[in-house]
């Protein structure tokens, strides 16, 4: 990787870098993309993230479960069962792509994690201890003993391979020419430096769950289930150069302890707890035969429907589970979902052995991926992305598969001359402009983002209809007219300003995608008459722009 430094007056420096594979996002998917690229013969790999490699991404704070089928004999534990499950619930991914990016890799990924020092709980006979939760067809969930450190171990592996790591750099735009990706522009989150990175291929791994447009009952956009660093960049940065994006209409949510942004529903469901309403009634089997082990979407529906009957609030009831399972839940599982879970229970004076735990519906987070072909490449040549992701195992397996594909592409094009990339003075001025803004008509990034959340919370909540969504889009576009009034008083707020700009545009596209659906896809329902055709429901909306015009279509997945 070559470095060239240029001064930007009083506003820091610009660094020019070159590599063959550039990975945007250094979470679990990005790390495995780097490993996959190196193991498939690409030695010049750059990985970039807003955070530090050892702690960034959705698994940066730790992970308790890993979902995997092991081909142990039963039908539910087979490749066919896994491929069917991941290609049918609305991911918008063909069975062929699921098999290529997940099914064939997940068994080996368990072995890879163990080789890195991750330990899985095993029963007395030496078999993996596995549980069933979140609607999966069998006990696919494997539990990690030391999952708090999974990201650090992945990071150590990435650094040991000689991957060029850029910590604390936010990717704010891609560069392309003639529909071929040529690189990216990053902004140093602590230095204010600009990074102009030339690459033969670019991999997007900046988070498939876009959050911070919704909050839980705390109203704090950083005390949430999903990673608050995911603010739509994974969609907007690609969309801006003409890449097709999909699944924005697929909102997801989960159940949280009251006022505490750590879900733990996987752990609770796997331990066979019950969920009761304010009347003490166990109600979830009315909404799904698996009850508390149902998919998250069914849990959300059950909570909302019971609340409409005036039967809220809701509680986890773990008082009946055996002491051995209780100790495993408290000591090994909940503390990984969030390290302060024990403190939360202690300060609320809750003993799960004898007390109920109040829970609530948490924030909604939005979907969003590049639309890719069977080689994981988008319609922009050289731009690669994960076809779907929703958990650690799909992120790792998909990341590795994408890294391998990008490496092969880079090797095939190694003899081609590089596209020369640069930034004009106008580009640089636009990126740094929020630092120069001030005055009473300006606002902070937090104030601006709160306005976006207010609109989304009211119009894009659990119950929607055509008119509400039309008003949401109208109001978001009105807000968009004032984005130039967001000021940054320091480098931290400069990054927040760019995040908020991405978040706003992401929300606009999300509403457009939701309007384009005749059916329902995601954790919400419609109060108006719509065609809930199954094929429509499981087909993603695809959005893109070309020559200044926006386009939308329903993608048929086979």
Coordinates of C-alpha atoms in Angstrom, one line a residue:
X1 CA 0.0 0.0 0.0
X2 CA 1.5 3.3 -1.1
X3 CA 1.0 6.5 0.9
X4 CA 1.1 10.0 -0.4
X5 CA 0.3 13.0 1.9
X6 CA -1.0 16.4 0.8
X7 CA -1.8 19.3 3.1
X8 CA -5.3 20.8 3.2
X9 CA -4.4 24.2 4.6
X10 CA -5.5 24.5 8.2
X11 CA -7.9 21.6 8.0
X12 CA -5.5 18.6 8.2
X13 CA -4.1 16.4 5.5
X14 CA -5.2 14.3 2.6
X15 CA -3.6 10.8 2.2
X16 CA -3.7 9.0 -1.1
X17 CA -3.5 5.2 -0.8
X18 CA -3.6 2.3 -3.3
X19 CA -4.7 -1.3 -2.8
X20 CA -6.3 -4.1 -4.8
X21 CA -9.2 -4.9 -2.4
X22 CA -10.7 -2.2 -0.2
X23 CA -13.1 -3.4 2.5
X24 CA -15.4 -0.8 3.9
X25 CA -16.4 -1.8 7.4
X26 CA -14.4 -3.9 9.8
X27 CA -17.0 -5.8 11.8
X28 CA -17.3 -9.6 11.6
X29 CA -18.2 -9.6 7.9
X30 CA -15.3 -7.2 7.0
X31 CA -12.8 -9.2 9.0
X32 CA -13.7 -12.4 7.2
X33 CA -13.8 -10.6 3.9
X34 CA -10.1 -9.6 4.5
X35 CA -9.2 -13.2 5.5
X36 CA -11.0 -14.6 2.5
X37 CA -9.2 -12.2 0.1
X38 CA -5.8 -13.0 1.5
X39 CA -6.4 -16.7 1.5
X40 CA -7.4 -16.5 -2.1
X41 CA -4.2 -14.9 -3.2
X42 CA -4.7 -11.1 -2.7
X43 CA -1.9 -9.6 -0.6
X44 CA -2.8 -5.9 -1.0
X45 CA -5.9 -5.6 1.1
X46 CA -7.1 -2.4 3.0
X47 CA -9.8 -2.5 5.6
X48 CA -11.4 0.7 6.9
X49 CA -13.8 1.4 9.8
X50 CA -15.1 4.4 11.9
X51 CA -14.0 2.5 15.0
X52 CA -10.9 0.5 16.0
X53 CA -10.6 -3.0 14.4
X54 CA -10.5 -4.7 17.8
X55 CA -13.9 -3.4 19.0
X56 CA -15.9 -2.1 16.0
X57 CA -18.9 -3.7 14.5
X58 CA -22.1 -5.4 15.9
X59 CA -20.0 -8.1 17.6
X60 CA -17.5 -5.6 19.0
X61 CA -18.9 -5.8 22.5
X62 CA -19.1 -9.6 22.4
X63 CA -21.3 -12.4 21.1
X64 CA -23.1 -15.2 23.0
X65 CA -24.6 -17.4 20.2
X66 CA -23.5 -18.7 16.9
X67 CA -26.2 -20.1 14.6
X68 CA -25.0 -23.2 12.6
X69 CA -26.4 -26.5 11.3
X70 CA -23.9 -29.3 11.7
X71 CA -25.3 -32.1 9.4
X72 CA -25.6 -34.4 12.4
X73 CA -28.3 -36.6 10.9
X74 CA -31.8 -35.1 11.5
X75 CA -33.5 -33.3 8.6
X76 CA -33.5 -30.0 10.5
X77 CA -29.7 -30.1 10.9
X78 CA -29.0 -30.5 7.2
X79 CA -27.6 -28.3 4.4
X80 CA -31.0 -28.5 2.7
X81 CA -32.9 -27.3 5.8
X82 CA -30.5 -24.3 6.2
X83 CA -30.7 -23.3 2.6
X84 CA -34.4 -23.5 2.6
X85 CA -34.8 -21.5 5.8
X86 CA -32.5 -18.6 4.8
X87 CA -34.0 -18.4 1.2
X88 CA -37.7 -18.3 2.2
X89 CA -38.4 -15.9 5.1
X90 CA -38.1 -12.7 3.0
X91 CA -34.4 -12.2 2.8
X92 CA -34.7 -11.7 -1.0
X93 CA -31.9 -14.2 -1.7
X94 CA -32.0 -17.2 -4.0
X95 CA -31.2 -20.7 -2.7
X96 CA -28.2 -20.8 -4.9
X97 CA -26.7 -17.6 -3.3
X98 CA -27.6 -18.9 0.2
X99 CA -25.7 -22.1 -0.5
X100 CA -22.7 -20.3 -1.9
X101 CA -22.4 -17.6 0.8
X102 CA -23.6 -19.5 3.9
X103 CA -24.5 -23.2 3.7
X104 CA -21.2 -24.5 2.4
X105 CA -19.1 -22.3 4.8
X106 CA -20.8 -22.5 8.2
X107 CA -19.4 -25.8 9.4
X108 CA -15.9 -24.8 8.6
X109 CA -16.5 -21.4 10.3
X110 CA -17.2 -23.2 13.6
X111 CA -13.8 -24.9 13.2
X112 CA -12.2 -21.6 12.3
X113 CA -13.5 -19.9 15.4
X114 CA -12.2 -22.8 17.6
X115 CA -8.8 -22.5 15.9
X116 CA -8.8 -18.8 17.0
X117 CA -9.5 -19.8 20.6
X118 CA -13.2 -19.4 20.8
X119 CA -14.8 -22.1 23.0
X120 CA -18.3 -23.5 22.7
X121 CA -20.3 -25.1 25.5
X122 CA -20.6 -28.8 25.3
X123 CA -22.8 -31.3 27.1
X124 CA -21.5 -34.2 29.3
X125 CA -21.1 -36.4 26.2
X126 CA -18.8 -33.9 24.5
X127 CA -21.4 -32.7 21.9
X128 CA -22.1 -29.1 21.3
X129 CA -24.7 -27.6 23.6
X130 CA -27.4 -26.2 21.3
X131 CA -30.7 -24.5 21.8
X132 CA -33.7 -23.5 19.6
X133 CA -35.0 -20.0 19.4
X134 CA -36.2 -17.2 17.1
X135 CA -38.2 -19.6 14.9
X136 CA -35.4 -21.7 13.5
X137 CA -36.4 -25.3 12.6
X138 CA -34.2 -26.9 15.2
X139 CA -31.6 -26.2 17.9
X140 CA -29.0 -24.4 15.7
X141 CA -27.8 -22.0 18.3
X142 CA -24.4 -22.8 19.7
X143 CA -23.3 -21.0 22.8
X144 CA -19.8 -19.4 23.2
X145 CA -17.9 -19.6 26.5
X146 CA -15.7 -16.6 25.7
X147 CA -17.7 -14.8 23.1
X148 CA -16.8 -11.4 24.6
X149 CA -13.5 -11.7 22.9
X150 CA -14.6 -13.0 19.5
X151 CA -14.0 -9.6 17.7
X152 CA -10.5 -9.2 19.3
X153 CA -9.5 -12.7 18.1
X154 CA -10.8 -11.9 14.6
X155 CA -8.9 -8.6 14.6
X156 CA -5.7 -10.4 15.7
X157 CA -6.0 -12.8 12.8
X158 CA -6.6 -9.9 10.3
X159 CA -3.5 -8.0 11.5
X160 CA -1.4 -11.2 11.5
X161 CA -2.1 -11.6 7.7
X162 CA -0.6 -8.2 7.0
X163 CA -3.9 -6.5 6.0
X164 CA -3.5 -2.8 5.9
X165 CA -5.8 -1.4 8.6
X166 CA -7.2 2.1 8.7
X167 CA -8.8 2.7 12.1
X168 CA -11.1 5.7 12.9
X169 CA -11.9 6.5 9.2
X170 CA -15.5 6.9 8.0
X171 CA -16.2 6.1 4.3
X172 CA -18.3 9.0 3.1
X173 CA -18.4 8.4 -0.7
X174 CA -17.3 6.0 -3.4
X175 CA -15.6 7.0 -6.6
X176 CA -16.3 5.5 -10.0
X177 CA -15.9 6.0 -13.7
X178 CA -18.0 4.5 -16.5
X179 CA -19.8 2.3 -14.0
X180 CA -16.6 0.8 -12.7
X181 CA -15.7 1.4 -9.0
X182 CA -12.3 3.1 -8.6
X183 CA -12.0 3.8 -4.9
X184 CA -13.4 5.6 -1.9
X185 CA -13.1 8.7 0.2
X186 CA -12.8 8.5 3.9
X187 CA -12.8 11.1 6.7
X188 CA -10.6 10.6 9.8
X189 CA -13.0 10.6 12.8
X190 CA -10.3 11.9 15.2
X191 CA -7.8 13.6 12.9
X192 CA -10.0 15.3 10.3
X193 CA -7.7 14.0 7.6
X194 CA -9.1 12.8 4.3
X195 CA -8.2 9.5 2.8
X196 CA -8.4 9.0 -1.0
X197 CA -8.2 5.3 -1.6
X198 CA -7.7 3.8 -5.0
X199 CA -8.8 0.1 -5.3
X200 CA -9.5 -2.4 -8.0
X201 CA -12.4 -3.8 -6.0
X202 CA -14.5 -2.5 -3.1
X203 CA -16.4 -4.6 -0.6
X204 CA -19.3 -3.2 1.4
X205 CA -19.5 -4.5 4.9
X206 CA -20.8 -1.5 6.8
X207 CA -23.7 -3.2 8.6
X208 CA -26.9 -4.7 7.2
X209 CA -29.1 -3.3 10.1
X210 CA -29.4 0.5 9.8
X211 CA -30.3 1.9 13.1
X212 CA -30.5 5.2 15.0
X213 CA -33.7 6.3 13.1
X214 CA -35.7 4.8 16.0
X215 CA -35.3 4.5 19.8
X216 CA -36.7 2.4 22.6
X217 CA -38.5 3.9 25.7
X218 CA -35.3 5.6 26.9
X219 CA -35.3 8.0 23.8
X220 CA -31.6 7.5 23.7
X221 CA -30.4 6.6 20.1
X222 CA -27.2 5.1 21.5
X223 CA -28.8 2.8 24.1
X224 CA -30.3 0.5 21.5
X225 CA -30.3 -3.2 20.4
X226 CA -28.5 -2.7 17.1
X227 CA -25.2 -1.0 16.6
X228 CA -25.7 2.8 16.6
X229 CA -22.8 3.3 14.3
X230 CA -24.9 1.9 11.4
X231 CA -26.6 5.0 10.0
X232 CA -27.3 4.1 6.4
X233 CA -23.9 4.4 4.8
X234 CA -24.0 0.8 3.6
X235 CA -26.9 1.8 1.4
X236 CA -26.3 5.5 0.5
X237 CA -22.7 5.4 -0.4
X238 CA -23.3 2.7 -3.0
X239 CA -26.6 4.1 -4.2
X240 CA -24.9 7.5 -5.0
X241 CA -22.8 5.9 -7.7
X242 CA -25.6 4.0 -9.2
X243 CA -25.5 0.7 -7.3
X244 CA -28.8 -1.1 -6.9
X245 CA -29.9 -1.6 -3.3
X246 CA -32.6 -3.9 -1.8
X247 CA -34.4 -4.8 1.4
X248 CA -34.8 -1.3 2.7
X249 CA -38.4 -2.0 3.5
X250 CA -37.5 -5.0 5.7
X251 CA -37.6 -3.4 9.2
X252 CA -36.7 -5.6 12.2
X253 CA -37.1 -5.2 15.9
X254 CA -36.8 -7.3 19.1
X255 CA -37.9 -7.5 22.7
X256 CA -35.7 -5.6 25.3
X257 CA -35.6 -5.5 29.0
X258 CA -37.4 -2.3 29.9
X259 CA -35.2 0.7 29.2
X260 CA -32.1 -1.4 28.6
X261 CA -30.7 -1.8 25.1
X262 CA -29.7 -5.5 25.2
X263 CA -32.2 -8.0 23.7
X264 CA -31.3 -11.3 25.2
X265 CA -34.3 -12.9 23.6
X266 CA -32.2 -15.6 22.0
X267 CA -30.8 -16.5 25.5
X268 CA -34.2 -16.4 27.1
X269 CA -36.0 -18.3 24.4
X270 CA -33.3 -21.0 24.3
X271 CA -33.7 -21.5 28.0
X272 CA -37.5 -22.1 27.6
X273 CA -38.7 -19.1 29.6
X274 CA -42.3 -17.9 29.3
X275 CA -43.7 -14.5 28.4
X276 CA -46.7 -13.2 30.2
X277 CA -48.9 -10.1 30.0
X278 CA -50.1 -7.9 32.9
X279 CA -52.9 -10.3 33.7
X280 CA -50.3 -13.1 34.1
X281 CA -51.4 -14.9 31.0
X282 CA -49.0 -16.8 28.8
X283 CA -50.1 -15.5 25.4
X284 CA -47.5 -16.0 22.7
X285 CA -48.8 -19.4 21.4
X286 CA -51.9 -17.5 20.2
X287 CA -49.6 -15.8 17.7
X288 CA -47.1 -18.5 16.8
X289 CA -46.9 -22.3 17.7
X290 CA -43.4 -21.9 19.0
X291 CA -44.5 -19.4 21.6
X292 CA -41.6 -17.5 23.2
X293 CA -39.3 -19.3 20.8
X294 CA -41.0 -17.8 17.8
X295 CA -39.3 -15.5 15.3
X296 CA -38.8 -11.9 16.3
X297 CA -41.5 -10.7 14.0
X298 CA -44.1 -12.9 15.6
X299 CA -43.0 -11.7 19.1
X300 CA -43.5 -8.1 18.0
X301 CA -46.9 -8.8 16.6
X302 CA -47.9 -10.6 19.8
X303 CA -46.9 -7.7 22.0
X304 CA -48.7 -5.1 19.8
X305 CA -51.9 -7.1 19.6
X306 CA -52.0 -7.8 23.3
X307 CA -51.3 -4.1 24.0
X308 CA -54.3 -3.2 21.8
X309 CA -56.4 -5.3 24.2
X310 CA -55.0 -3.3 27.2
X311 CA -53.0 -6.3 28.5
X312 CA -49.6 -4.6 28.6
X313 CA -47.0 -4.4 30.2
X314 CA -45.2 -7.7 29.5
X315 CA -42.8 -9.8 31.5
X316 CA -40.3 -12.6 31.1
X317 CA -41.1 -15.4 33.5
X318 CA -38.0 -17.6 34.2
X319 CA -39.0 -18.8 37.6
X320 CA -39.7 -22.3 36.5
X321 CA -36.5 -23.1 34.7
X322 CA -34.0 -25.5 36.5
X323 CA -31.3 -24.0 38.7
X324 CA -28.6 -25.4 36.4
X325 CA -30.1 -23.6 33.4
X326 CA -30.7 -20.5 35.5
X327 CA -27.0 -20.3 36.4
X328 CA -26.1 -20.8 32.7
X329 CA -28.5 -18.0 31.7
X330 CA -27.2 -15.5 34.3
X331 CA -23.5 -16.2 34.3
X332 CA -22.8 -17.2 30.7
X333 CA -25.4 -15.7 28.4
X334 CA -26.9 -12.5 29.6
X335 CA -23.6 -10.9 30.5
X336 CA -22.4 -11.4 26.9
X337 CA -25.5 -9.7 25.4
X338 CA -24.4 -6.7 27.4
X339 CA -21.7 -6.8 30.1
X340 CA -23.7 -4.7 32.5
X341 CA -26.8 -7.0 32.4
X342 CA -26.0 -8.1 36.0
X343 CA -25.8 -4.5 37.2
X344 CA -29.1 -3.8 35.5
X345 CA -30.8 -6.6 37.3
X346 CA -29.2 -5.8 40.6
X347 CA -30.2 -2.1 40.5
X348 CA -33.8 -3.0 39.6
X349 CA -33.7 -5.6 42.5
X350 CA -34.7 -8.4 40.2
X351 CA -33.8 -12.0 40.9
X352 CA -34.9 -14.1 37.9
X353 CA -35.4 -17.1 40.2
X354 CA -38.4 -15.4 41.9
X355 CA -39.2 -12.1 40.0
X356 CA -40.6 -11.2 36.7
X357 CA -38.5 -9.1 34.3
X358 CA -40.4 -6.3 32.5
X359 CA -39.7 -6.2 28.8
X360 CA -40.7 -4.0 25.9
X361 CA -40.5 -3.7 22.1
X362 CA -37.2 -2.0 21.3
X363 CA -36.2 0.2 18.4
X364 CA -36.8 -0.6 14.8
X365 CA -33.8 -1.0 12.6
X366 CA -34.0 -1.0 8.8
X367 CA -32.7 -3.4 6.3
X368 CA -30.5 -2.7 3.3
X369 CA -27.9 -4.5 1.1
X370 CA -26.5 -4.2 -2.3
X371 CA -28.3 -6.2 -4.9
X372 CA -25.6 -8.6 -6.1
X373 CA -25.4 -11.5 -8.6
X374 CA -24.2 -15.0 -7.9
X375 CA -20.6 -13.8 -7.7
X376 CA -21.6 -11.2 -5.0
X377 CA -20.9 -8.4 -7.4
X378 CA -23.3 -5.4 -7.8
X379 CA -24.3 -3.8 -11.1
X380 CA -21.3 -1.4 -10.6
X381 CA -18.3 -3.4 -11.8
X382 CA -15.8 -4.2 -9.0
X383 CA -18.3 -3.3 -6.2
X384 CA -19.1 -6.4 -4.0
X385 CA -21.4 -6.9 -1.1
X386 CA -23.0 -9.5 1.2
X387 CA -26.3 -10.7 -0.3
X388 CA -27.8 -10.9 3.2
X389 CA -26.8 -10.8 6.8
X390 CA -28.6 -10.8 10.1
X391 CA -26.4 -12.6 12.6
X392 CA -22.8 -13.4 13.3
X393 CA -22.7 -16.7 11.3
X394 CA -24.2 -15.2 8.2
X395 CA -22.0 -12.2 8.4
X396 CA -18.8 -14.3 8.8
X397 CA -19.7 -16.8 6.1
X398 CA -20.9 -14.2 3.7
X399 CA -17.9 -12.0 4.4
X400 CA -15.5 -14.8 3.6
X401 CA -17.3 -15.7 0.4
X402 CA -17.4 -12.1 -0.8
X403 CA -13.7 -11.7 0.0
X404 CA -12.8 -14.7 -2.1
X405 CA -14.9 -13.4 -5.0
X406 CA -13.3 -9.9 -4.8
X407 CA -9.8 -11.4 -4.7
X408 CA -10.4 -13.4 -7.9
X409 CA -11.8 -10.3 -9.6
X410 CA -8.8 -8.2 -8.5
X411 CA -6.4 -10.8 -9.8
X412 CA -8.1 -11.0 -13.2
X413 CA -7.9 -7.2 -13.5
X414 CA -4.4 -6.8 -12.1
X415 CA -2.9 -5.9 -15.6
X416 CA -5.4 -3.2 -16.2
X417 CA -4.3 0.4 -15.7
X418 CA -5.7 2.0 -12.5
X419 CA -8.3 4.7 -12.9
X420 CA -6.8 7.9 -11.6
X421 CA -8.8 9.4 -8.8
X422 CA -8.6 12.7 -7.0
X423 CA -10.8 15.3 -5.1
X424 CA -11.3 18.8 -6.3
X425 CA -11.1 21.8 -4.0
X426 CA -14.9 22.0 -4.2
X427 CA -15.3 18.4 -3.0
X428 CA -13.0 19.0 -0.1
X429 CA -14.8 22.2 0.8
X430 CA -18.2 20.4 0.7
X431 CA -16.9 17.6 3.0
X432 CA -15.5 20.0 5.6
X433 CA -18.2 22.7 5.2
X434 CA -20.1 21.9 8.5
X435 CA -17.1 23.1 10.5
X436 CA -17.5 26.6 9.0
X437 CA -21.2 26.9 9.9
X438 CA -22.5 28.9 12.8
X439 CA -25.4 31.2 13.8
X440 CA -28.8 31.0 15.3
X441 CA -30.3 29.4 12.2
X442 CA -28.0 26.4 12.5
X443 CA -28.5 23.2 14.5
X444 CA -26.4 20.4 15.9
X445 CA -26.4 16.9 14.3
X446 CA -28.2 15.5 17.4
X447 CA -31.0 18.1 17.0
X448 CA -31.3 17.4 13.3
X449 CA -31.3 13.6 13.8
X450 CA -34.0 13.9 16.5
X451 CA -36.3 15.6 14.0
X452 CA -35.8 12.7 11.6
X453 CA -36.6 10.2 14.4
X454 CA -39.7 12.2 15.3
X455 CA -41.0 11.8 11.8
X456 CA -40.1 8.2 11.5
X457 CA -41.5 7.2 14.9
X458 CA -44.9 8.8 14.1
X459 CA -45.4 7.8 10.5
X460 CA -43.3 4.6 10.1
X461 CA -44.0 2.7 13.3
X462 CA -45.7 -0.7 13.7
X463 CA -49.0 0.3 12.1
X464 CA -48.7 2.0 8.7
X465 CA -50.9 2.9 5.7
X466 CA -50.4 4.5 2.4
X467 CA -51.2 8.1 3.5
X468 CA -49.0 7.9 6.6
X469 CA -46.1 6.8 4.5
X470 CA -46.7 9.5 1.9
X471 CA -46.7 12.1 4.6
X472 CA -43.5 10.7 6.0
X473 CA -41.7 11.0 2.7
X474 CA -43.1 14.5 2.2
X475 CA -41.8 15.7 5.6
X476 CA -38.4 14.0 5.2
X477 CA -37.9 15.8 1.9
X478 CA -38.8 19.1 3.6
X479 CA -36.2 18.3 6.3
X480 CA -33.7 17.5 3.5
X481 CA -33.9 21.1 2.3
X482 CA -32.3 22.2 5.5
X483 CA -29.4 19.8 5.7
X484 CA -27.0 22.6 4.9
X485 CA -27.9 24.2 8.3
X486 CA -26.3 21.4 10.3
X487 CA -23.1 22.7 11.9
X488 CA -20.2 20.9 13.4
X489 CA -18.4 22.5 16.4
X490 CA -15.6 19.9 16.4
X491 CA -14.4 16.8 14.5
X492 CA -16.8 14.5 16.5
X493 CA -19.8 16.5 15.3
X494 CA -18.4 16.6 11.8
X495 CA -18.6 12.8 11.6
X496 CA -22.1 13.0 13.2
X497 CA -23.1 15.5 10.5
X498 CA -22.2 13.1 7.7
X499 CA -23.8 10.2 9.5
X500 CA -27.0 12.2 9.9
X501 CA -27.0 13.2 6.2
X502 CA -26.7 9.5 5.3
X503 CA -29.4 8.6 7.8
X504 CA -31.9 11.2 6.4
X505 CA -31.4 9.9 2.8
X506 CA -31.6 6.3 4.0
X507 CA -34.9 7.0 5.6
X508 CA -36.2 8.6 2.4
X509 CA -35.3 5.5 0.4
X510 CA -36.8 3.3 3.1
X511 CA -40.1 5.0 2.9
X512 CA -40.0 4.8 -0.9
X513 CA -39.4 1.1 -0.7
X514 CA -42.2 0.6 1.8
X515 CA -44.6 2.5 -0.5
X516 CA -43.6 0.3 -3.4
X517 CA -44.6 -2.9 -1.5
X518 CA -48.2 -4.0 -2.1
X519 CA -47.7 -6.5 0.7
X520 CA -46.0 -6.4 4.0
X521 CA -42.4 -7.3 4.6
X522 CA -40.9 -6.7 8.0
X523 CA -42.1 -6.2 11.6
X524 CA -45.0 -4.0 10.9
X525 CA -48.6 -4.2 9.6
X526 CA -50.7 -2.1 7.3
X527 CA -54.1 -0.7 8.3
X528 CA -55.3 -0.2 4.8
X529 CA -56.3 -2.7 2.2
X530 CA -53.3 -4.1 0.5
X531 CA -52.6 -7.2 -1.6
X532 CA -50.7 -9.6 0.7
X533 CA -49.7 -11.9 -2.0
X534 CA -46.9 -14.3 -0.8
X535 CA -44.7 -13.8 -3.8
X536 CA -44.9 -10.1 -3.5
X537 CA -44.2 -10.3 0.2
X538 CA -41.0 -12.3 -0.2
X539 CA -39.7 -10.3 -3.1
X540 CA -37.5 -7.3 -2.3
X541 CA -37.9 -3.8 -3.6
X542 CA -34.8 -2.6 -5.6
X543 CA -33.9 1.1 -5.8
X544 CA -31.2 2.8 -7.8
X545 CA -30.4 6.0 -9.6
X546 CA -29.1 6.6 -13.1
X547 CA -28.3 9.9 -14.8
X548 CA -30.0 11.9 -12.0
X549 CA -33.2 9.9 -12.0
X550 CA -34.4 7.4 -9.4
X551 CA -35.9 4.0 -10.2
X552 CA -37.8 1.4 -8.3
X553 CA -38.8 -2.2 -9.1
X554 CA -39.9 -5.4 -7.4
X555 CA -37.2 -8.0 -7.8
X556 CA -38.4 -11.6 -8.4
X557 CA -36.1 -14.0 -6.5
X558 CA -35.9 -17.6 -7.7

